[in-house]
XYZ file of C-alpha atoms in Angstrom:
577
model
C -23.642 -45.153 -62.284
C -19.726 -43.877 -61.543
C -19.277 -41.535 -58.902
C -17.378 -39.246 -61.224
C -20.900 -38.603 -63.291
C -23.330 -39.132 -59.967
C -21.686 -36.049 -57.086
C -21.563 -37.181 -53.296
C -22.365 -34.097 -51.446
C -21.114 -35.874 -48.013
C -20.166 -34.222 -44.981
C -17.908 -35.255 -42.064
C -19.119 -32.627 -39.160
C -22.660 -33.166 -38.171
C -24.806 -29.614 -38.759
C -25.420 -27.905 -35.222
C -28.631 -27.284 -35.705
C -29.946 -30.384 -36.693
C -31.634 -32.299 -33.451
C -32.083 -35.969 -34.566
C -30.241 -38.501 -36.285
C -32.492 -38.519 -39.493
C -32.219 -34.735 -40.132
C -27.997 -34.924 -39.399
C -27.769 -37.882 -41.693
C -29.960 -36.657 -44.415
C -28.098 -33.553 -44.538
C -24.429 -35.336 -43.994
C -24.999 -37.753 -46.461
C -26.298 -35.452 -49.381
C -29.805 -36.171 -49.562
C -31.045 -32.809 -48.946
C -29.398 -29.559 -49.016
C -31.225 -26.674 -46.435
C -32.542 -23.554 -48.617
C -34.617 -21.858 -45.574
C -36.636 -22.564 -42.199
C -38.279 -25.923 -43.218
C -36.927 -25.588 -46.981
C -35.068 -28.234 -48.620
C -33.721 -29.103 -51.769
C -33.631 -33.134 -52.756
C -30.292 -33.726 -53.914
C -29.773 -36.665 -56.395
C -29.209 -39.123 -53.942
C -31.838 -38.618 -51.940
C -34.255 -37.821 -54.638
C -33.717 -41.498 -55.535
C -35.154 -42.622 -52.322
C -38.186 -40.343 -52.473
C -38.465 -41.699 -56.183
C -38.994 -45.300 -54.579
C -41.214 -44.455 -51.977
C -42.919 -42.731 -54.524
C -43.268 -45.865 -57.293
C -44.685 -47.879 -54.083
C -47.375 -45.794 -53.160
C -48.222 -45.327 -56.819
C -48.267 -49.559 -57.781
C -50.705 -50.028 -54.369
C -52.782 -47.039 -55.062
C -53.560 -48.260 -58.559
C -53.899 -51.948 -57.734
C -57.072 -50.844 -55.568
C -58.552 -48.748 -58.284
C -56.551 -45.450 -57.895
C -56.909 -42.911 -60.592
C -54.456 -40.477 -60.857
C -54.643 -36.841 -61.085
C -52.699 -33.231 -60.279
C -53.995 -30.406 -58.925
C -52.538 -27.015 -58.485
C -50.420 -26.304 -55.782
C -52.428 -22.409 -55.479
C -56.277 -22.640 -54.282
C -58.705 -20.235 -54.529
C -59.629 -18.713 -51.196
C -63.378 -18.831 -52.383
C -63.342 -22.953 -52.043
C -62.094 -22.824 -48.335
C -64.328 -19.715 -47.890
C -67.013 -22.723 -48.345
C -66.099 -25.316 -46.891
C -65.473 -22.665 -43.581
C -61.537 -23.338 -43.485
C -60.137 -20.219 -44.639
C -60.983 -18.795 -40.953
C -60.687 -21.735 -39.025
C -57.411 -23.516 -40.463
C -55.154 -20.874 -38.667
C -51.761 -19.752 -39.341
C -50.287 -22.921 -40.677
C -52.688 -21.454 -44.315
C -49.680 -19.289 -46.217
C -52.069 -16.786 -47.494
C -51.274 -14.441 -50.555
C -52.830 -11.822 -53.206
C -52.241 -11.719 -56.770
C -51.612 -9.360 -58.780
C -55.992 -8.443 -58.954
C -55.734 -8.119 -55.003
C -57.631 -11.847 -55.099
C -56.982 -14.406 -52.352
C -55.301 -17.464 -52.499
C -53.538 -20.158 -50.321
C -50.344 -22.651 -51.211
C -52.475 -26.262 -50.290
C -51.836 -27.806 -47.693
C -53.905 -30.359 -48.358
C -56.989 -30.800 -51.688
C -60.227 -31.779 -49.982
C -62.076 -28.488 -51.273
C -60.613 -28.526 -54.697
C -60.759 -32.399 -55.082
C -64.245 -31.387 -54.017
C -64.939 -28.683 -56.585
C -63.474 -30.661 -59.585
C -66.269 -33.662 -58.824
C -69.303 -31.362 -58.136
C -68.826 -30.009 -61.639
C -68.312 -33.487 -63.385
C -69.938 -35.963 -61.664
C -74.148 -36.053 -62.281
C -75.313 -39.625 -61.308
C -75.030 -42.315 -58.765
C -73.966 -44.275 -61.728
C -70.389 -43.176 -61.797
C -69.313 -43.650 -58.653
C -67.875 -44.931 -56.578
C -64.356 -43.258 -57.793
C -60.854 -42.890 -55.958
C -58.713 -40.334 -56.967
C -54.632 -39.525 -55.852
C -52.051 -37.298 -56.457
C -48.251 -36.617 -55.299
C -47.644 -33.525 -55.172
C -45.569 -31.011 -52.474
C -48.090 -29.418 -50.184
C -46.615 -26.158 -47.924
C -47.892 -25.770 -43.870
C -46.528 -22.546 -42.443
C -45.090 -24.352 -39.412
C -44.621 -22.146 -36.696
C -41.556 -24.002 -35.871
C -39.884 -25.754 -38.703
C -37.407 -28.937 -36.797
C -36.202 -31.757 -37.145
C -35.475 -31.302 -41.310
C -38.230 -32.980 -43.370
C -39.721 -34.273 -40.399
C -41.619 -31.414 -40.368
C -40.786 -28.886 -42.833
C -42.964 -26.493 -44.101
C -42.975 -27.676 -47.696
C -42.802 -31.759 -48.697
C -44.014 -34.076 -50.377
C -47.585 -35.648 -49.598
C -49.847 -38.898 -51.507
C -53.313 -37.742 -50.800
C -56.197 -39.165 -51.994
C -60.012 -38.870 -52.039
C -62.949 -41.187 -52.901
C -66.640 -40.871 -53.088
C -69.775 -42.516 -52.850
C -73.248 -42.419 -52.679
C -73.986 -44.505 -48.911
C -71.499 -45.718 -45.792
C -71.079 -48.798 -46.917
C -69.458 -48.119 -50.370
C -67.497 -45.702 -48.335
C -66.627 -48.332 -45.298
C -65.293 -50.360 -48.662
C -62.954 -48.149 -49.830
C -61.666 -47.319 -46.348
C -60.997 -50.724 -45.827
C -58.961 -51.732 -48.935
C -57.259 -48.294 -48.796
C -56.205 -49.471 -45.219
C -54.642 -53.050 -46.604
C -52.832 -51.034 -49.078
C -51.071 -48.796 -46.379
C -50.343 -51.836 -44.963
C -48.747 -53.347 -47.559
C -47.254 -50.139 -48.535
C -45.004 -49.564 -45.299
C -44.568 -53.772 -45.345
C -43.054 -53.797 -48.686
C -40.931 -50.344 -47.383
C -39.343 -52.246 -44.920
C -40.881 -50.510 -41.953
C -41.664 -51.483 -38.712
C -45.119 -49.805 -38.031
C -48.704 -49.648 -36.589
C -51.820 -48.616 -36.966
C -53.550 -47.262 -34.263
C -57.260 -45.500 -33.856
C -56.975 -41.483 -34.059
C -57.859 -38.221 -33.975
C -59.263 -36.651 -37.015
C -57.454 -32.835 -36.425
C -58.663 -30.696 -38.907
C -59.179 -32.619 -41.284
C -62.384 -33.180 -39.703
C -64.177 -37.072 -40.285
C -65.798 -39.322 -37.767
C -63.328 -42.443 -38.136
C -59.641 -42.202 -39.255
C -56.680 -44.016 -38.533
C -52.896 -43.248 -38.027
C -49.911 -45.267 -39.202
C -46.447 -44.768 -37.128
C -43.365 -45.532 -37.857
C -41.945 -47.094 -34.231
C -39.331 -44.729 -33.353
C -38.226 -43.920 -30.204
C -37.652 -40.134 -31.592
C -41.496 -40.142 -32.802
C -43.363 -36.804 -31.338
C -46.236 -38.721 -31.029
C -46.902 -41.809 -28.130
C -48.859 -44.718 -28.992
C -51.063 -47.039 -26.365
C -51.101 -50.498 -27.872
C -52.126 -53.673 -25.750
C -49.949 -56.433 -24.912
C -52.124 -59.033 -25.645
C -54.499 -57.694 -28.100
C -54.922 -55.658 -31.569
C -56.523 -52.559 -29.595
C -53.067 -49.514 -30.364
C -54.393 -46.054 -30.519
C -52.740 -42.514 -30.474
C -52.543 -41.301 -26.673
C -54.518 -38.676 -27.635
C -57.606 -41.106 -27.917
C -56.616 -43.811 -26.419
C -58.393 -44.848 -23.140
C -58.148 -47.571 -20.918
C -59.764 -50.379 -18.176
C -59.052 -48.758 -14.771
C -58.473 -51.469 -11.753
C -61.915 -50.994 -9.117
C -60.572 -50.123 -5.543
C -59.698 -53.320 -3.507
C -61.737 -51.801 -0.501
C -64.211 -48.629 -0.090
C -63.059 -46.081 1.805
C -65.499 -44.154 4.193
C -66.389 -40.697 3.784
C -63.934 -38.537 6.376
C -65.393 -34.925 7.705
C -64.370 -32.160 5.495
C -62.428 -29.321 6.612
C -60.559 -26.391 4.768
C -56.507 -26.258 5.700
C -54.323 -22.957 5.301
C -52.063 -23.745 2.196
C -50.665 -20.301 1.765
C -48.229 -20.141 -1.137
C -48.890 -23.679 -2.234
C -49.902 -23.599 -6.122
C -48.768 -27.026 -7.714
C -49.972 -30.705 -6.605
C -46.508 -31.873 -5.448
C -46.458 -28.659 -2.935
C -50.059 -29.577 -2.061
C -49.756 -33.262 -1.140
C -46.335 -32.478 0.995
C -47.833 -30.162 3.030
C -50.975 -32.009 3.498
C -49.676 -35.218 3.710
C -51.478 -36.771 0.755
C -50.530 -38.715 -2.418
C -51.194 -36.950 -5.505
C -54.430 -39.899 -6.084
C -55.852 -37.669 -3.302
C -55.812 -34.464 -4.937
C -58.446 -33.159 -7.138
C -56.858 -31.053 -9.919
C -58.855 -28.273 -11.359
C -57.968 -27.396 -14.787
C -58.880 -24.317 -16.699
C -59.036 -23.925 -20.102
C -59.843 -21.849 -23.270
C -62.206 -23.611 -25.642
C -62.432 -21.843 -28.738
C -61.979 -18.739 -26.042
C -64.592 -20.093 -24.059
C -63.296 -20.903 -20.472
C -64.394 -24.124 -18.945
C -62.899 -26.027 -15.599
C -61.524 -29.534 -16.040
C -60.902 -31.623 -13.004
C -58.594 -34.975 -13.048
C -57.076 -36.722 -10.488
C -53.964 -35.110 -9.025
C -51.606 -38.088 -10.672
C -53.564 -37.354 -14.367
C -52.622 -35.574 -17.100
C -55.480 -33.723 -18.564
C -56.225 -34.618 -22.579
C -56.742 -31.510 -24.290
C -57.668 -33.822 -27.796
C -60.432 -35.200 -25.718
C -61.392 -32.179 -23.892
C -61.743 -29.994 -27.353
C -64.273 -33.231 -28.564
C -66.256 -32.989 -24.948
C -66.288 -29.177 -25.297
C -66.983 -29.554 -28.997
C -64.392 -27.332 -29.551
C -62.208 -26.514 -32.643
C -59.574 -25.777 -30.443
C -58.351 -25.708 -26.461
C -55.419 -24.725 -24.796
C -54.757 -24.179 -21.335
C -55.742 -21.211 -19.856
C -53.026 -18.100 -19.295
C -53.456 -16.733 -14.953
C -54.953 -13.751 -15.774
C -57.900 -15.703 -18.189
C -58.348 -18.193 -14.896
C -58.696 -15.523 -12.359
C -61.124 -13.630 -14.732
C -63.061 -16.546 -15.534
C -63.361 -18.474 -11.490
C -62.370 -15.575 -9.535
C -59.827 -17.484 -7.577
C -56.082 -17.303 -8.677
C -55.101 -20.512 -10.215
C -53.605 -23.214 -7.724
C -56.664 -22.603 -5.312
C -59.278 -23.303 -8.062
C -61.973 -25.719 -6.854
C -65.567 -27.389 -7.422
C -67.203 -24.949 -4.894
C -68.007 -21.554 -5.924
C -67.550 -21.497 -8.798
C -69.935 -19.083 -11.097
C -73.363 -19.998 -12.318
C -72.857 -20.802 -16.347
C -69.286 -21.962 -16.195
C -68.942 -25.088 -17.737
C -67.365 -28.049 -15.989
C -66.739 -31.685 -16.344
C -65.189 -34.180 -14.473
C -63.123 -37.087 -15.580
C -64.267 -40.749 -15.467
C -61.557 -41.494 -13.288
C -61.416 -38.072 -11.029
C -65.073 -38.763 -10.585
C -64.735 -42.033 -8.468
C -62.154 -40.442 -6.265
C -63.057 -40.173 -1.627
C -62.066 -37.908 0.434
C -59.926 -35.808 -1.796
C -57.949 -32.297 -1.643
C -58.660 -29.363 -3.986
C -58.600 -25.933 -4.152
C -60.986 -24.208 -1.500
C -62.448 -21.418 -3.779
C -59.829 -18.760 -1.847
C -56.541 -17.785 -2.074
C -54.130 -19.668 0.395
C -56.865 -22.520 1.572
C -57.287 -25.964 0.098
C -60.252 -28.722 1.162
C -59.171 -31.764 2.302
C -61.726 -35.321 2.624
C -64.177 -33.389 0.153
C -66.907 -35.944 -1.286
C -68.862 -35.646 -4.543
C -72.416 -35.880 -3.513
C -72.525 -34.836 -0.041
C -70.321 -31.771 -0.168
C -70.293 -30.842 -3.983
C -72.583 -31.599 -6.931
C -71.100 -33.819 -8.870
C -70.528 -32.581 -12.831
C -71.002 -34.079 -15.797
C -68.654 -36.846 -16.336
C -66.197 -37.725 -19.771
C -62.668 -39.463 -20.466
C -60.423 -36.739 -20.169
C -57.620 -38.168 -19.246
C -54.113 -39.509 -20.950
C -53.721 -43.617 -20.267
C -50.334 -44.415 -18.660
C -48.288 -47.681 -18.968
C -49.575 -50.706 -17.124
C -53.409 -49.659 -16.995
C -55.540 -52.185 -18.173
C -56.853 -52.973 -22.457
C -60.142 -51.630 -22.810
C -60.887 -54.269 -25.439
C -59.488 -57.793 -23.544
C -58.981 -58.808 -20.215
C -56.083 -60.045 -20.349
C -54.147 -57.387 -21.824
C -52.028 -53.792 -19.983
C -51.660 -50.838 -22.409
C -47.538 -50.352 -23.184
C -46.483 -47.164 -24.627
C -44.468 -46.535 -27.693
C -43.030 -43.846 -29.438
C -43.930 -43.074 -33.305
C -43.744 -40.882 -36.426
C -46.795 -40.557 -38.306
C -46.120 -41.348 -41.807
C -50.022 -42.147 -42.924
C -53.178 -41.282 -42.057
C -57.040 -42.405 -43.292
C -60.216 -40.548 -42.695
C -63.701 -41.206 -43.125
C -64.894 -37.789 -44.088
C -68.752 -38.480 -44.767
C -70.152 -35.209 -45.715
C -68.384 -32.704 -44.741
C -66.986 -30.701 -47.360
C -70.249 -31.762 -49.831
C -72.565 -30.355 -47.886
C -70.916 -27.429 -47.282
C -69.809 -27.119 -50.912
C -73.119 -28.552 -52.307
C -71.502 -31.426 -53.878
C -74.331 -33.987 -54.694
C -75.257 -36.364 -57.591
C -78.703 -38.161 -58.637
C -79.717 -41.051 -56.623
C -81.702 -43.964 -58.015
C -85.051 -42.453 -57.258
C -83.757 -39.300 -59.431
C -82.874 -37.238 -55.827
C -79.923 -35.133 -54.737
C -78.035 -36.795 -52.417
C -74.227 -35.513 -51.179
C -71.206 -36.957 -51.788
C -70.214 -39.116 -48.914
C -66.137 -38.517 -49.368
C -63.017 -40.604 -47.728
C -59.521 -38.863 -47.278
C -56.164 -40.697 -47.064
C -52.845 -39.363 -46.826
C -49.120 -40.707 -46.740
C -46.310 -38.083 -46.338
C -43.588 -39.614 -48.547
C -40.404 -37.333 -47.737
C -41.646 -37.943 -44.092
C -41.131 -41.735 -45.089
C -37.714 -41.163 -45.538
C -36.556 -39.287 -42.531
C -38.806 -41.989 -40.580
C -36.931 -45.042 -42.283
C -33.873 -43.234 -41.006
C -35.204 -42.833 -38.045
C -35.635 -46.481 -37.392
C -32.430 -48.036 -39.623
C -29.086 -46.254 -38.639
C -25.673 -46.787 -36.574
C -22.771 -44.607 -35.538
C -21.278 -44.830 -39.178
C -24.725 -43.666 -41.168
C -27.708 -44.840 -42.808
C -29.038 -48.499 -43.075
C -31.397 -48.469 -45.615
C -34.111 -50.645 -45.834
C -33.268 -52.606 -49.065
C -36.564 -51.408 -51.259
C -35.883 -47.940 -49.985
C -31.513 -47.669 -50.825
C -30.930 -45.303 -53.642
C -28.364 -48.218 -55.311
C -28.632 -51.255 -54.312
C -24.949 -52.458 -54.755
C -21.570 -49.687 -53.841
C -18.826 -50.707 -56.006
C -15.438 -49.663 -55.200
C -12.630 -49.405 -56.762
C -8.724 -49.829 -55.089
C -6.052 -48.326 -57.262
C -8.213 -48.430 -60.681
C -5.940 -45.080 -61.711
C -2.634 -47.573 -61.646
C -3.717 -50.461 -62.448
C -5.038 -51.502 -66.007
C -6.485 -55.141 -63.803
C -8.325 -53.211 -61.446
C -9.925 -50.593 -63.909
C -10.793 -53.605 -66.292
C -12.704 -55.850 -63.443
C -14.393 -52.957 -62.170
C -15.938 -52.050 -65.526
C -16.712 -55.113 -66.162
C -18.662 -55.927 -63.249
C -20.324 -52.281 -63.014
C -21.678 -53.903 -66.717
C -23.077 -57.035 -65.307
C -24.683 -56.248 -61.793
C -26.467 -53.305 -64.568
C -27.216 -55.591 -67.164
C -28.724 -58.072 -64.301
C -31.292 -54.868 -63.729
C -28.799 -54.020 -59.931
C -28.463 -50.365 -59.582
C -25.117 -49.447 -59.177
C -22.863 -47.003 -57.571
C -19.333 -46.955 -58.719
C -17.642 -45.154 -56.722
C -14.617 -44.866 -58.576
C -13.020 -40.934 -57.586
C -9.311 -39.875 -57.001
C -10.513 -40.334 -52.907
C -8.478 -42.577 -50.073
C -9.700 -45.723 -49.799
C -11.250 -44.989 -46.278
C -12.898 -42.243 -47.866
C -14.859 -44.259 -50.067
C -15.754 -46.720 -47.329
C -16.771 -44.156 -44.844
C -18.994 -42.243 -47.511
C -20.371 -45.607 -48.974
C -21.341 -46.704 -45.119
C -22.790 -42.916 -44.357
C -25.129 -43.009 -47.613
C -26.595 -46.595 -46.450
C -26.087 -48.649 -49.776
C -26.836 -52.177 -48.373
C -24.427 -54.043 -50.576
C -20.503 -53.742 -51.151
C -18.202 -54.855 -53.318
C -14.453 -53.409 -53.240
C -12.140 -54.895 -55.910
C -8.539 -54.710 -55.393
C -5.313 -55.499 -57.278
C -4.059 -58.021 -54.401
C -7.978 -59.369 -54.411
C -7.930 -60.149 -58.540
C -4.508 -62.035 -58.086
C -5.967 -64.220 -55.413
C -9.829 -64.056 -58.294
C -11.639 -62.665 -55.606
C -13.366 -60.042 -54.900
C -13.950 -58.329 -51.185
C -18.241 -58.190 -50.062
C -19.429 -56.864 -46.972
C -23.561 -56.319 -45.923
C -24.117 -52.781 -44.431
C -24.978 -54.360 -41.582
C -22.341 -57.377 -41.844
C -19.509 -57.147 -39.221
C -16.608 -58.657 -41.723
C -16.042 -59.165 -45.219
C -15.839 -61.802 -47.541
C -13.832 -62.841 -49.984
C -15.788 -64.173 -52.974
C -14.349 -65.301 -56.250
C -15.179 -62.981 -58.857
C -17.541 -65.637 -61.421
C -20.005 -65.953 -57.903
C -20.038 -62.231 -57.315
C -22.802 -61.450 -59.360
C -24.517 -65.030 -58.514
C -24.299 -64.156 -54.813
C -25.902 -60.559 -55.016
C -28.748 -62.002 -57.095
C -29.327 -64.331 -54.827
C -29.233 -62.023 -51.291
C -31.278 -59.039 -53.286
C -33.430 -61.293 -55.212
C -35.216 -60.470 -58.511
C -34.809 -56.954 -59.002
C -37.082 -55.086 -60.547
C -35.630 -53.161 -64.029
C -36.925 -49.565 -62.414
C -34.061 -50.003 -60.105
C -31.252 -50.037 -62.613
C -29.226 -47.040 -62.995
């Protein structure tokens, strides 16, 4: 492909609103152009990339048994009326009317219609168990679009769906659909892992996350040190060290703390670490208040929380929703006194702690040496806490929990029978009975892919693809090709061959300074480069450099081609262009 033919829509100034490096890069280097808030436009360069990840995901989804399939992009409010998702999804649903005043939604995501299409086709046991996938661009009405197709309200999504008639058929499925991720993100060059998760609102009893290790990922990642156990933070949980020695139970007393509201005020004025404090959280469950306590050196999980409060939702509670629900203003919150019927809970941890500080129940007074037991009932007790660095593996004993940084790009979800039962999507057993539809869900956001690849492979000069990800595998540039018959000649002639050989090829052959065409080739990633020259051909060679290489080479021009073969390897004839 020459340059002339194939536009580079590159950019020297880096866009001011764009945060992190994927996002500047994509948009510097031409692979997207921004329409609106979270609205891009895949230019041909970086539509080539998507195009790979794409044929990828496609070969592993049909070499486990993948059929697939396209829905429409507009649902029917009626099917997430069923299933009990057109209230509860929230704002992130874009909503609109036709022209009959009927409801409608852009997907987000195909459970109820994938749903729908089976309960009208499938009758018997007999056909299943079936696997079905599309690509298609799904639309989430972020609140706020960042980071460029990192999260952007529209992009491009693999989601799939399978169904069977018991758990183990399902558990099947699950599993090979989890080797294929893995070879998936292997074969894109990624460095990645799979951790344990939560299932959001997708809704499922198991499902599990891949992340792209990034230290710009949004979400954190406990893995062990010694072990397989990794899991998203927010389920992650850990093996606490025992106290080295008991401490005995102090008197209680109440201490004046006026205008003392956080636990770093707290523990200076009363002398304490914040290990000491009780914390006493408030929040909203699905607008339900409840009171959380942690330690004082805890962060409170609100993942967690919403799955002890079985809860679609919880948030921290606003003052004025504290003070109405404890009657204390927030700061001086405590176990005592607290109304008959509000619910509380205690963390694992929290629950252990002697001769701790909280909030005395009044404004402007806080307990100190307060004991569960013999000065307050202790509540029911649940993990509610986020693990930290250092704490120990819950699975091995050998093992501390390190924390990492990643982007989800995949994510797999046992959904058993959720959306059959509430859709009344069943099928004939073997005894001639209605059973449901005992459905899987897995997902793979393919522009995310890209941003994430970036995210992980790039310098100060631009992109470093991942070789099975590069839109061209080989930049070929040109030195003086407009004056020089030699140069023009060589360069055709090995644009030919690499193309014949089944190499994609950029030739970047424009009316542009040479240190244009090397900045641009570096910024757009292409892992291979060949310049030729009219003082290289009088020498028969030929100048190579790696994208990642920190000289060139000289190479005489009959190995060229012999040499790219052999550092790209057998290239595969979808990849010619």
């Amino acid at each position: 492909m020459r340059a002339s033919q194939f536009p580079l829509f590159t950019n020297k100034e880096t866009p001011a609103d764009a945060e992190i490096a994927s996002h500047q890069l994509m948009l510097k280097a031409g692979l997207i152009a921004r329409l609106g808030s979270g609205l891009y436009t895949w230019q041909p360069l970086g539509l080539r990339v998507l195009r790979r990840v794409e044929q990828v995901v496609r070969e592993e989804m049909d070499a486990i048994g993948g059929l697939e399939v396209l829905m429409p992009a507009v649902q029917p409010a009626e099917l997430w009326e069923e299933s009990g998702r057109w209230s509860l999804y929230g704002a992130e649903l874009l909503r609109l009317k036709d022209r009959h005043d009927r409801d409608f939604c852009i997907g987000p995501t195909h459970e109820e219609v994938i749903t729908d299409f089976l309960r009208r086709e499938l009758r018997s046991y007999r056909q299943l168990p079936l696997t079905f996938y599309q690509i298609q661009t799904k639309f989430r009405d972020e609140r706020r679009p960042r980071f460029g197709v990192m999260r952007s309200r529209e992009f491009v999504m693999k989601d799939a769906y399978s169904f069977h008639l018991d758990q183990p058929s399902l558990q099947a499925t699950y599993d090979a659909m989890q080797q294929a991720y893995i070879r998936i993100f292997e074969r894109l060059g990624l460095r990645f892992r799979a951790v344990g998760a939560d299932s959001g609102a997708i809704g499922g009893s198991v499902s599990e996350e891949f992340m792209v290790l990034a230290d710009s990922g949004e979400d954190e990642i406990a893995s062990c040190s010694q072990c397989q156990y990794a899991a998203n933070t927010e389920l992650a949980t850990s093996r606490l060290a025992t106290p080295q020695s008991p401490v005995a139970p102090a008197p209680a007393a109440e201490e004046p703390t006026p205008g003392i509201h956080t636990v770093a005020e707290q523990c200076k004025v009363l002398g304490i670490e914040p290990a000491q404090v009780l914390k006493s959280v408030v929040v909203m469950a699905d607008d339900s208040p409840a009171v959380l306590f942690v330690a004082g050196d805890d962060e409170l999980n609100l993942i967690k929380a919403a799955k002890v409060l079985n809860a679609d939702e919880v948030r921290l509670a606003e003052p004025e929703e504290a003070l109405q629900a404890t009657g204390v203003p927030r700061g001086f919150i405590g176990p005592i006194g607290l109304p008959d019927g509000l619910r509380q809970w205690v963390d694992t941890r929290a629950a252990t702690l002697i001769n701790f500080s909280t909030g005395a129940g009044r404004q402007d007074y806080h307990w100190v040496n307060l004991n569960w037991g013999r000065d307050v009932a202790l509540p029911k007790q649940a993990d509610l806490r986020t693990v930290k660095a250092g704490e120990g593996c819950p699975r091995c004993n050998q093992g501390q929990l390190e924390i990492h940084r990643g982007i989800e790009v995949g994510h797999i979800f046992q959904l058993g029978t959720k959306y059959s039962e509430a859709m009344n999507a069943r099928v004939l057993d073997e005894d001639g009975k209605q059973q449901p539809l005992i459905m899987g869900c897995y997902g793979i956001g393919v522009s995310r892919v890209v941003a994430a690849a970036i995210e992980q492979n790039h310098d100060e000069q631009g992109i470093i693809w991942p070789a099975p990800l590069a839109p061209f595998d080989v930049a070929l540039i040109s030195i003086g090709d407009d004056r020089s018959a030699a140069v023009s000649e060589a360069a055709t002639q090995l644009h030919d061959q690499l193309q014949s050989a089944g190499l994609s090829v950029l030739w970047d052959n424009r009316d542009a300074r040479p240190g244009v065409k090397f900045a641009d080739m570096e910024l757009i990633g292409i892992p291979h480069r060949v310049v030729i020259g009219e003082r290289g051909l009088k020498n028969g060679t030929l100048e190579y450099r790696g994208r990642c290489d920190s000289e060139n080479q000289d190479l005489p021009v009959d190995e060229v081609l012999g040499v790219l073969l052999e550092k790209i390897g057998s290239p595969s004839s979808s990849k010619a262009g």
